PDB file of C-alpha atoms in Angstrom:
ATOM      1  CA  MET L   1       9.067   6.010 -12.244  1.00  0.00           C
ATOM      2  CA  ALA L   2       6.040   3.762 -12.649  1.00  0.00           C
ATOM      3  CA  LEU L   3       2.935   5.722 -11.763  1.00  0.00           C
ATOM      4  CA  PHE L   4      -0.435   4.007 -11.401  1.00  0.00           C
ATOM      5  CA  ARG L   5      -3.819   4.492  -9.812  1.00  0.00           C
ATOM      6  CA  PHE L   6      -6.930   2.365  -9.386  1.00  0.00           C
ATOM      7  CA  THR L   7     -10.256   2.459  -7.607  1.00  0.00           C
ATOM      8  CA  ARG L   8     -12.067  -0.393  -5.884  1.00  0.00           C
ATOM      9  CA  GLU L   9     -15.510  -0.603  -4.300  1.00  0.00           C
ATOM     10  CA  THR L  10     -16.337  -2.795  -1.319  1.00  0.00           C
ATOM     11  CA  ALA L  11     -19.486  -3.446   0.708  1.00  0.00           C
ATOM     12  CA  LEU L  12     -17.473  -2.833   3.895  1.00  0.00           C
ATOM     13  CA  PRO L  13     -18.078   0.407   5.758  1.00  0.00           C
ATOM     14  CA  PRO L  14     -15.162   2.866   5.440  1.00  0.00           C
ATOM     15  CA  ALA L  15     -13.856   2.308   8.991  1.00  0.00           C
ATOM     16  CA  GLU L  16     -13.606  -1.466   8.433  1.00  0.00           C
ATOM     17  CA  ALA L  17     -12.072  -1.149   4.957  1.00  0.00           C
ATOM     18  CA  TRP L  18      -9.526   1.302   6.417  1.00  0.00           C
ATOM     19  CA  ARG L  19      -8.716  -1.051   9.300  1.00  0.00           C
ATOM     20  CA  ARG L  20      -8.131  -3.974   6.945  1.00  0.00           C
ATOM     21  CA  LEU L  21      -5.990  -1.962   4.524  1.00  0.00           C
ATOM     22  CA  THR L  22      -3.852  -0.415   7.250  1.00  0.00           C
ATOM     23  CA  THR L  23      -3.216  -3.556   9.275  1.00  0.00           C
ATOM     24  CA  TRP L  24       0.158  -3.750   7.562  1.00  0.00           C
ATOM     25  CA  GLU L  25       1.006  -7.346   8.506  1.00  0.00           C
ATOM     26  CA  ARG L  26      -2.070  -8.544   6.569  1.00  0.00           C
ATOM     27  CA  HIS L  27      -0.500  -7.335   3.304  1.00  0.00           C
ATOM     28  CA  GLY L  28       1.973 -10.198   3.628  1.00  0.00           C
ATOM     29  CA  GLU L  29      -0.950 -12.641   3.537  1.00  0.00           C
ATOM     30  CA  ALA L  30      -2.036 -11.249   0.170  1.00  0.00           C
ATOM     31  CA  VAL L  31       1.351 -10.766  -1.525  1.00  0.00           C
ATOM     32  CA  PRO L  32       3.167 -13.967  -2.543  1.00  0.00           C
ATOM     33  CA  LEU L  33       6.562 -14.600  -0.939  1.00  0.00           C
ATOM     34  CA  THR L  34       6.207 -11.519   1.273  1.00  0.00           C
ATOM     35  CA  ARG L  35       6.231 -10.982   5.017  1.00  0.00           C
ATOM     36  CA  VAL L  36       5.468  -7.608   6.606  1.00  0.00           C
ATOM     37  CA  THR L  37       6.991  -6.545   9.912  1.00  0.00           C
ATOM     38  CA  VAL L  38       6.020  -3.355  11.745  1.00  0.00           C
ATOM     39  CA  ARG L  39       9.079  -1.798  13.406  1.00  0.00           C
ATOM     40  CA  THR L  40       7.296   0.772  15.567  1.00  0.00           C
ATOM     41  CA  PRO L  41       4.806   0.213  18.386  1.00  0.00           C
ATOM     42  CA  PRO L  42       1.068   0.502  17.705  1.00  0.00           C
ATOM     43  CA  PRO L  43      -1.123   2.254  16.948  1.00  0.00           C
ATOM     44  CA  THR L  44      -0.292   3.291  13.378  1.00  0.00           C
ATOM     45  CA  ARG L  45       0.344   7.039  13.092  1.00  0.00           C
ATOM     46  CA  VAL L  46       2.685   9.447  11.334  1.00  0.00           C
ATOM     47  CA  GLY L  47       6.157   7.986  11.859  1.00  0.00           C
ATOM     48  CA  THR L  48       5.101   4.317  11.821  1.00  0.00           C
ATOM     49  CA  VAL L  49       7.695   2.267   9.916  1.00  0.00           C
ATOM     50  CA  PHE L  50       7.174  -1.181   8.447  1.00  0.00           C
ATOM     51  CA  VAL L  51       9.078  -3.457   6.096  1.00  0.00           C
ATOM     52  CA  ALA L  52       7.714  -5.757   3.404  1.00  0.00           C
ATOM     53  CA  ARG L  53      10.358  -8.453   2.864  1.00  0.00           C
ATOM     54  CA  THR L  54       9.875 -10.319  -0.416  1.00  0.00           C
ATOM     55  CA  ALA L  55      12.163 -13.308  -0.822  1.00  0.00           C
ATOM     56  CA  LEU L  56      12.581 -16.715  -2.324  1.00  0.00           C
ATOM     57  CA  GLY L  57      14.977 -18.486  -0.017  1.00  0.00           C
ATOM     58  CA  PRO L  58      18.020 -16.281   0.612  1.00  0.00           C
ATOM     59  CA  ILE L  59      17.358 -14.006  -2.377  1.00  0.00           C
ATOM     60  CA  GLY L  60      15.067 -11.065  -1.749  1.00  0.00           C
ATOM     61  CA  PHE L  61      14.636  -7.395  -1.049  1.00  0.00           C
ATOM     62  CA  ASP L  62      13.102  -5.115   1.560  1.00  0.00           C
ATOM     63  CA  ASP L  63      10.511  -2.431   0.880  1.00  0.00           C
ATOM     64  CA  THR L  64      10.795  -0.124   3.902  1.00  0.00           C
ATOM     65  CA  MET L  65       7.891   2.300   4.286  1.00  0.00           C
ATOM     66  CA  GLU L  66       7.095   5.167   6.636  1.00  0.00           C
ATOM     67  CA  VAL L  67       3.660   6.650   7.269  1.00  0.00           C
ATOM     68  CA  VAL L  68       3.948  10.397   6.560  1.00  0.00           C
ATOM     69  CA  ASP L  69       0.238  11.276   6.501  1.00  0.00           C
ATOM     70  CA  TRP L  70      -2.415   9.538   8.606  1.00  0.00           C
ATOM     71  CA  ARG L  71      -6.049  10.647   8.631  1.00  0.00           C
ATOM     72  CA  PRO L  72      -8.570   7.815   9.240  1.00  0.00           C
ATOM     73  CA  PRO L  73     -12.038   8.194   7.688  1.00  0.00           C
ATOM     74  CA  GLU L  74     -14.520  10.107   9.783  1.00  0.00           C
ATOM     75  CA  GLY L  75     -18.187  10.268   8.828  1.00  0.00           C
ATOM     76  CA  ALA L  76     -18.436  11.418   5.212  1.00  0.00           C
ATOM     77  CA  THR L  77     -14.779  12.557   5.159  1.00  0.00           C
ATOM     78  CA  PRO L  78     -12.485  10.041   3.421  1.00  0.00           C
ATOM     79  CA  GLY L  79      -9.425   8.727   5.227  1.00  0.00           C
ATOM     80  CA  ARG L  80      -5.993   9.226   3.694  1.00  0.00           C
ATOM     81  CA  CYS L  81      -2.689   7.536   4.351  1.00  0.00           C
ATOM     82  CA  ARG L  82       0.543   8.382   2.534  1.00  0.00           C
ATOM     83  CA  LEU L  83       3.526   6.065   2.680  1.00  0.00           C
ATOM     84  CA  GLU L  84       7.048   7.037   1.640  1.00  0.00           C
ATOM     85  CA  LYS L  85       9.245   4.168   0.516  1.00  0.00           C
ATOM     86  CA  ARG L  86      12.597   4.454   2.295  1.00  0.00           C
ATOM     87  CA  GLY L  87      14.412   1.369   1.048  1.00  0.00           C
ATOM     88  CA  GLY L  88      17.523   1.034  -1.055  1.00  0.00           C
ATOM     89  CA  ALA L  89      15.941  -1.152  -3.730  1.00  0.00           C
ATOM     90  CA  VAL L  90      12.341   0.124  -3.775  1.00  0.00           C
ATOM     91  CA  MET L  91      11.583   3.846  -3.794  1.00  0.00           C
ATOM     92  CA  GLY L  92       8.565   6.089  -4.312  1.00  0.00           C
ATOM     93  CA  TRP L  93       5.320   6.570  -2.427  1.00  0.00           C
ATOM     94  CA  ALA L  94       1.798   5.228  -2.085  1.00  0.00           C
ATOM     95  CA  GLU L  95      -1.440   6.955  -1.122  1.00  0.00           C
ATOM     96  CA  ILE L  96      -4.483   5.098   0.133  1.00  0.00           C
ATOM     97  CA  GLU L  97      -7.813   6.881   0.344  1.00  0.00           C
ATOM     98  CA  VAL L  98     -10.924   5.246   1.819  1.00  0.00           C
ATOM     99  CA  GLY L  99     -14.275   6.987   1.847  1.00  0.00           C
ATOM    100  CA  PRO L 100     -17.974   6.331   1.522  1.00  0.00           C
ATOM    101  CA  GLY L 101     -19.041   4.623  -1.691  1.00  0.00           C
ATOM    102  CA  PRO L 102     -22.385   3.820  -3.256  1.00  0.00           C
ATOM    103  CA  VAL L 103     -22.771   0.585  -1.263  1.00  0.00           C
ATOM    104  CA  GLY L 104     -20.012   0.730   1.361  1.00  0.00           C
ATOM    105  CA  SER L 105     -16.582   2.135   0.621  1.00  0.00           C
ATOM    106  CA  ARG L 106     -14.635   3.485  -2.309  1.00  0.00           C
ATOM    107  CA  ILE L 107     -10.886   2.899  -2.178  1.00  0.00           C
ATOM    108  CA  VAL L 108      -8.433   4.858  -4.292  1.00  0.00           C
ATOM    109  CA  TRP L 109      -4.832   3.623  -4.459  1.00  0.00           C
ATOM    110  CA  HIS L 110      -2.263   5.892  -6.118  1.00  0.00           C
ATOM    111  CA  GLU L 111       1.407   4.927  -6.267  1.00  0.00           C
ATOM    112  CA  GLU L 112       4.740   5.938  -7.705  1.00  0.00           C
ATOM    113  CA  LEU L 113       7.116   2.992  -7.759  1.00  0.00           C
ATOM    114  CA  ARG L 114      10.787   2.912  -8.676  1.00  0.00           C
ATOM    115  CA  LEU L 115      13.146  -0.045  -8.541  1.00  0.00           C
ATOM    116  CA  ARG L 116      16.770   1.057  -8.211  1.00  0.00           C
ATOM    117  CA  LEU L 117      18.208  -1.413 -10.705  1.00  0.00           C
ATOM    118  CA  LEU L 118      15.433  -1.100 -13.282  1.00  0.00           C
ATOM    119  CA  PRO L 119      16.108   1.465 -16.038  1.00  0.00           C
ATOM    120  CA  PRO L 120      13.319   4.002 -16.762  1.00  0.00           C
ATOM    121  CA  LEU L 121      12.781   2.267 -20.109  1.00  0.00           C
ATOM    122  CA  PHE L 122      10.856  -0.398 -18.159  1.00  0.00           C
ATOM    123  CA  ASP L 123       8.567   1.962 -16.203  1.00  0.00           C
ATOM    124  CA  GLY L 124       5.581   1.165 -18.430  1.00  0.00           C
ATOM    125  CA  ALA L 125       6.043  -2.569 -17.956  1.00  0.00           C
ATOM    126  CA  LEU L 126       6.491  -2.135 -14.198  1.00  0.00           C
ATOM    127  CA  SER L 127       3.263  -0.118 -14.035  1.00  0.00           C
ATOM    128  CA  ALA L 128       1.424  -2.724 -16.101  1.00  0.00           C
ATOM    129  CA  VAL L 129       2.498  -5.464 -13.659  1.00  0.00           C
ATOM    130  CA  ALA L 130       2.254  -3.538 -10.371  1.00  0.00           C
ATOM    131  CA  ARG L 131      -1.228  -2.101 -10.867  1.00  0.00           C
ATOM    132  CA  PRO L 132      -3.080  -5.449 -11.073  1.00  0.00           C
ATOM    133  CA  VAL L 133      -0.918  -6.946  -8.303  1.00  0.00           C
ATOM    134  CA  PHE L 134      -1.805  -4.143  -5.873  1.00  0.00           C
ATOM    135  CA  ALA L 135      -5.442  -4.144  -7.023  1.00  0.00           C
ATOM    136  CA  ARG L 136      -5.645  -7.860  -6.221  1.00  0.00           C
ATOM    137  CA  VAL L 137      -4.141  -7.208  -2.769  1.00  0.00           C
ATOM    138  CA  VAL L 138      -6.773  -4.536  -2.049  1.00  0.00           C
ATOM    139  CA  THR L 139      -9.545  -6.849  -3.272  1.00  0.00           C
ATOM    140  CA  ARG L 140      -8.335  -9.714  -1.049  1.00  0.00           C
ATOM    141  CA  LEU L 141      -7.910  -7.537   2.031  1.00  0.00           C
ATOM    142  CA  THR L 142     -11.372  -5.996   1.690  1.00  0.00           C
ATOM    143  CA  LYS L 143     -13.351  -9.059   0.721  1.00  0.00           C
ATOM    144  CA  ALA L 144     -16.604  -8.760   2.657  1.00  0.00           C
TER     145      ALA L 144
END
């Protein structure tokens, strides 16, 4: 399993940073070759399911995720969302925490990522690639 964590600061207030990070379809705008489709009706809550389809032409894979914890930020209390990856090719979980920061919001992203066909020998390399990719997504989605 590739395990990684990073923190980002944004000038956005926590409620707005949370909204941008949990509008799942927007992740497709920040991840190359990816489209995100929400399979359950709004609003997002525990049980919401969405799929990130990454493909180049006919070759691709689905990353199916389910929201298993959903607590939006409230006042000084950080918000927390936990996603469980339910796909056949991509497994693991992700946790997104958004709370007050020194100038707006502090975002903490923590993820365990496993690719079914990738041997554990490559977990370090997967972590080294995934961490900056997800950090860039968070930066793009929360650009003030």
